[in-house]
Short mmCIF file of C-alpha atoms in Angstrom, two decimals:
data_model
loop_
_atom_site.label_atom_id
_atom_site.label_comp_id
_atom_site.label_asym_id
_atom_site.label_seq_id
_atom_site.Cartn_x
_atom_site.Cartn_y
_atom_site.Cartn_z
CA LYS A 1 0.77 -3.60 11.15
CA ASN A 2 1.57 -2.64 7.58
CA GLN A 3 -0.98 -4.02 5.17
CA VAL A 4 -2.54 -3.47 1.76
CA GLU A 5 -6.06 -4.56 0.88
CA GLN A 6 -7.42 -4.66 -2.64
CA SER A 7 -10.90 -4.91 -4.06
CA PRO A 8 -12.50 -6.52 -5.83
CA GLN A 9 -10.68 -9.86 -5.74
CA SER A 10 -11.73 -10.51 -9.32
CA LEU A 11 -13.46 -8.60 -12.07
CA ILE A 12 -14.78 -9.53 -15.50
CA ILE A 13 -15.55 -6.81 -18.05
CA LEU A 14 -16.22 -6.56 -21.75
CA GLU A 15 -13.48 -5.44 -24.10
CA GLY A 16 -13.58 -1.70 -24.63
CA LYS A 17 -15.15 -0.92 -21.25
CA ASN A 18 -13.49 1.01 -18.43
CA CYS A 19 -12.87 -0.27 -14.93
CA THR A 20 -11.47 0.88 -11.60
CA LEU A 21 -9.55 -1.20 -9.09
CA GLN A 22 -9.30 -0.15 -5.44
CA CYS A 23 -6.54 -0.29 -2.88
CA ASN A 24 -6.56 0.63 0.81
CA TYR A 25 -3.20 0.80 2.47
CA THR A 26 -1.85 1.09 5.97
CA VAL A 27 1.85 1.62 5.51
CA SER A 28 4.00 3.61 7.87
CA PRO A 29 6.21 5.51 7.56
CA PHE A 30 4.84 5.89 4.04
CA SER A 31 7.28 6.29 1.15
CA ASN A 32 5.35 5.52 -2.02
CA LEU A 33 2.50 3.50 -3.53
CA ARG A 34 3.03 1.23 -6.55
CA TRP A 35 0.83 -0.61 -8.99
CA TYR A 36 2.07 -3.67 -10.83
CA LYS A 37 0.60 -5.78 -13.63
CA GLN A 38 1.26 -9.50 -13.44
CA ASP A 39 0.42 -11.78 -16.33
CA THR A 40 -0.24 -15.40 -15.41
CA GLY A 41 3.01 -17.19 -14.68
CA ARG A 42 5.12 -14.07 -15.22
CA GLY A 43 6.87 -11.59 -12.98
CA PRO A 44 5.13 -8.35 -11.94
CA VAL A 45 5.77 -5.33 -14.15
CA SER A 46 5.63 -1.79 -12.78
CA LEU A 47 2.79 0.47 -13.97
CA THR A 48 3.11 3.50 -11.70
CA ILE A 49 4.90 4.72 -8.59
CA MET A 50 3.37 7.60 -6.61
CA THR A 51 4.75 9.51 -3.67
CA PHE A 52 2.51 11.29 -1.15
CA SER A 53 2.77 14.55 -3.11
CA GLU A 54 1.32 13.01 -6.28
CA ASN A 55 -2.41 12.39 -6.47
CA THR A 56 -2.68 11.29 -10.10
CA LYS A 57 -0.32 9.55 -12.46
CA SER A 58 -0.96 8.11 -15.91
CA ASN A 59 0.76 5.43 -17.96
CA GLY A 60 -1.03 5.12 -21.28
CA ARG A 61 -4.54 3.81 -20.62
CA TYR A 62 -3.73 3.30 -16.95
CA THR A 63 -4.36 6.12 -14.48
CA ALA A 64 -3.58 5.76 -10.80
CA THR A 65 -4.83 8.06 -8.06
CA LEU A 66 -3.62 8.45 -4.52
CA ASP A 67 -5.45 10.01 -1.56
CA ALA A 68 -2.95 10.27 1.24
CA ASP A 69 -5.59 11.45 3.72
CA THR A 70 -7.85 8.43 3.36
CA LYS A 71 -4.95 6.11 2.47
CA GLN A 72 -6.69 4.94 -0.67
CA SER A 73 -5.47 4.42 -4.21
CA SER A 74 -7.24 3.42 -7.38
CA LEU A 75 -6.16 2.19 -10.78
CA HIS A 76 -8.43 3.16 -13.65
CA ILE A 77 -8.14 1.32 -16.95
CA THR A 78 -9.64 3.02 -19.98
CA ALA A 79 -10.90 1.28 -23.13
CA SER A 80 -9.84 -2.15 -21.94
CA GLN A 81 -8.11 -4.59 -24.28
CA LEU A 82 -7.81 -8.37 -24.14
CA SER A 83 -4.14 -7.93 -23.22
CA ASP A 84 -5.21 -6.16 -20.02
CA SER A 85 -6.29 -9.53 -18.62
CA ALA A 86 -3.92 -9.99 -15.69
CA SER A 87 -3.59 -9.57 -11.95
CA TYR A 88 -3.05 -6.03 -10.72
CA ILE A 89 -1.11 -5.70 -7.51
CA CYS A 90 -1.06 -2.67 -5.23
CA VAL A 91 2.14 -2.28 -3.20
CA GLY A 92 2.99 0.09 -0.39
CA MET A 93 6.58 0.99 0.33
CA TYR A 94 7.60 2.13 3.78
CA ASN A 95 10.93 3.36 5.00
CA PHE A 96 12.20 3.18 8.56
CA GLY A 97 15.83 3.47 7.52
CA ASN A 98 15.37 0.39 5.38
CA GLU A 99 12.89 0.33 2.51
CA LYS A 100 10.36 -2.50 2.56
CA LEU A 101 7.40 -3.38 0.37
CA THR A 102 3.99 -4.63 1.48
CA PHE A 103 2.04 -6.37 -1.28
CA GLY A 104 -1.70 -6.65 -1.74
CA THR A 105 -3.14 -9.95 -2.89
CA GLY A 106 -4.15 -8.48 -6.22
CA THR A 107 -7.25 -8.07 -8.36
CA ARG A 108 -7.67 -10.65 -11.07
CA LEU A 109 -9.03 -8.82 -14.16
CA THR A 110 -10.48 -10.74 -17.08
CA ILE A 111 -11.40 -8.97 -20.31
CA ILE A 112 -13.87 -10.83 -22.51
CA PRO A 113 -14.45 -10.09 -26.21
CA GLU B 1 18.09 -5.37 -22.65
CA ALA B 2 17.77 -4.60 -18.94
CA GLN B 3 16.52 -7.69 -17.19
CA VAL B 4 16.50 -10.04 -14.25
CA THR B 5 16.96 -13.69 -15.14
CA GLN B 6 16.22 -16.77 -13.07
CA ASN B 7 17.05 -20.42 -13.54
CA PRO B 8 15.53 -22.88 -13.63
CA ARG B 9 12.02 -21.68 -14.54
CA TYR B 10 10.44 -24.93 -13.40
CA LEU B 11 11.74 -27.45 -10.90
CA ILE B 12 10.28 -30.58 -9.37
CA THR B 13 12.30 -32.13 -6.59
CA VAL B 14 11.97 -34.42 -3.58
CA THR B 15 12.01 -33.59 0.09
CA GLY B 16 15.51 -33.06 1.45
CA LYS B 17 17.40 -32.75 -1.82
CA LYS B 18 19.39 -29.52 -1.78
CA LEU B 19 18.74 -27.12 -4.62
CA THR B 20 19.81 -23.67 -5.80
CA VAL B 21 17.82 -21.19 -7.84
CA THR B 22 20.03 -18.67 -9.58
CA CYS B 23 19.24 -15.01 -10.13
CA SER B 24 21.21 -12.52 -12.18
CA GLN B 25 20.63 -8.87 -13.15
CA ASN B 26 22.43 -6.74 -15.73
CA MET B 27 21.43 -3.31 -14.43
CA ASN B 28 24.21 -2.87 -11.85
CA HIS B 29 21.62 -2.66 -9.08
CA GLU B 30 22.80 -2.72 -5.49
CA TYR B 31 19.54 -4.02 -4.02
CA MET B 32 18.30 -7.55 -4.75
CA SER B 33 15.67 -9.66 -3.08
CA TRP B 34 13.77 -12.93 -3.22
CA TYR B 35 10.01 -13.34 -2.86
CA ARG B 36 7.62 -16.23 -2.81
CA GLN B 37 4.06 -16.04 -4.08
CA ASP B 38 1.34 -18.38 -2.88
CA PRO B 39 -2.35 -18.47 -3.81
CA GLY B 40 -4.40 -15.98 -1.80
CA LEU B 41 -1.32 -14.33 -0.35
CA GLY B 42 0.62 -11.30 -1.49
CA LEU B 43 4.26 -11.65 -2.41
CA ARG B 44 6.32 -12.21 0.70
CA GLN B 45 9.97 -11.34 1.00
CA ILE B 46 12.36 -14.18 1.88
CA TYR B 47 15.76 -12.47 1.92
CA TYR B 48 17.24 -9.28 0.58
CA SER B 49 20.68 -7.84 -0.07
CA MET B 50 21.64 -4.19 0.04
CA ASN B 51 24.98 -4.85 -1.65
CA VAL B 52 27.77 -7.40 -2.07
CA GLU B 53 28.29 -9.44 1.11
CA VAL B 54 25.35 -7.68 2.80
CA THR B 55 22.23 -9.84 3.23
CA ASP B 56 19.35 -9.83 5.68
CA LYS B 57 16.20 -11.76 6.47
CA GLY B 58 12.87 -10.78 5.04
CA ASP B 59 9.47 -11.84 6.34
CA VAL B 60 9.68 -15.59 5.68
CA PRO B 61 13.38 -16.65 5.78
CA GLU B 62 13.01 -20.05 7.47
CA GLY B 63 14.37 -22.89 5.35
CA TYR B 64 16.25 -20.63 2.92
CA LYS B 65 19.77 -19.32 2.51
CA VAL B 66 21.26 -16.71 0.20
CA SER B 67 24.64 -15.35 -0.73
CA ARG B 68 25.83 -12.22 -2.51
CA LYS B 69 29.40 -12.68 -3.64
CA GLU B 70 28.99 -10.63 -6.81
CA LYS B 71 26.83 -7.62 -7.46
CA ARG B 72 24.94 -9.19 -10.35
CA ASN B 73 24.12 -12.57 -8.76
CA PHE B 74 21.90 -13.49 -5.83
CA PRO B 75 21.26 -17.25 -5.59
CA LEU B 76 18.55 -18.74 -3.38
CA ILE B 77 19.51 -21.98 -1.65
CA LEU B 78 17.17 -24.55 -0.15
CA GLU B 79 19.36 -26.86 1.93
CA SER B 80 16.61 -29.37 2.72
CA PRO B 81 13.44 -28.54 0.79
CA SER B 82 10.08 -29.48 2.25
CA PRO B 83 6.62 -29.62 0.62
CA ASN B 84 5.60 -26.33 2.27
CA GLN B 85 8.24 -24.63 0.14
CA THR B 86 6.29 -25.49 -2.99
CA SER B 87 5.66 -22.05 -4.42
CA LEU B 88 6.35 -19.53 -7.17
CA TYR B 89 9.58 -17.66 -6.51
CA PHE B 90 10.61 -14.27 -7.83
CA CYS B 91 13.93 -12.50 -7.75
CA ALA B 92 13.92 -8.71 -7.98
CA SER B 93 16.42 -5.88 -8.17
CA ARG B 94 16.50 -2.10 -7.98
CA LYS B 95 18.70 0.80 -7.02
CA PRO B 96 18.60 1.64 -3.30
CA GLY B 97 16.19 4.43 -2.46
CA GLY B 98 16.56 7.22 0.04
CA THR B 99 15.63 10.56 -1.44
CA GLN B 100 14.94 9.05 -4.86
CA VAL B 101 12.27 6.52 -5.80
CA TYR B 102 13.34 3.67 -8.05
CA GLU B 103 11.45 1.04 -9.97
CA GLN B 104 11.86 -2.57 -8.92
CA TYR B 105 12.37 -5.15 -11.65
CA PHE B 106 11.20 -8.72 -11.23
CA GLY B 107 12.50 -11.88 -12.82
CA PRO B 108 10.22 -14.26 -14.73
CA GLY B 109 9.69 -16.58 -11.78
CA THR B 110 10.66 -20.12 -10.79
CA ARG B 111 7.88 -22.58 -10.10
CA LEU B 112 9.13 -25.06 -7.51
CA THR B 113 7.34 -28.26 -6.53
CA VAL B 114 8.65 -30.32 -3.62
CA THR B 115 7.17 -33.81 -3.29
#
């Protein structure tokens, strides 16, 4: 069964600190792994997309890693800002002739001043 | 500006009263889909469309209908809404994949309450 599990469920950190969010995925046949940021009440916005040949990808202060052997991904946020407060969703895409997405339940990140 | 729009953004209705949530994209994307998001659950796909007049069921299609008469529009229809369809709904669009990987764009969401 295709599934994506994220940890922790929620995280609170001080502004300016770094943090790392984790994602374990079981998605087959694997196509790519995505991270989205979702502000409360808004639609998800793409942060990164990684295929199996990419093990690191950055988008500003966001850096995602992918380990295809252990089927794990992480999202590292550097020098957090109040605007980083959001849910971060890990998504696995699989392709068996038709591309489908499997969504994690997200990590709720709160940045406090 | 490239975007996916949804209307209405908020809707409160009663059980059994038919409703339609509209979705439109201006990026000429072939692929469009509808998701629902419930607390503690990841987004779940309701229906998707690979192109005009081509639609198919997602993971949770019961109680919903869709149509794709034009490339830009993909309305979600609830013929007889029930309280268990109270949820946050998202429309999304992207180019079809294959050898290339494309970003998926989400609309702002429609919060539906069925009493």
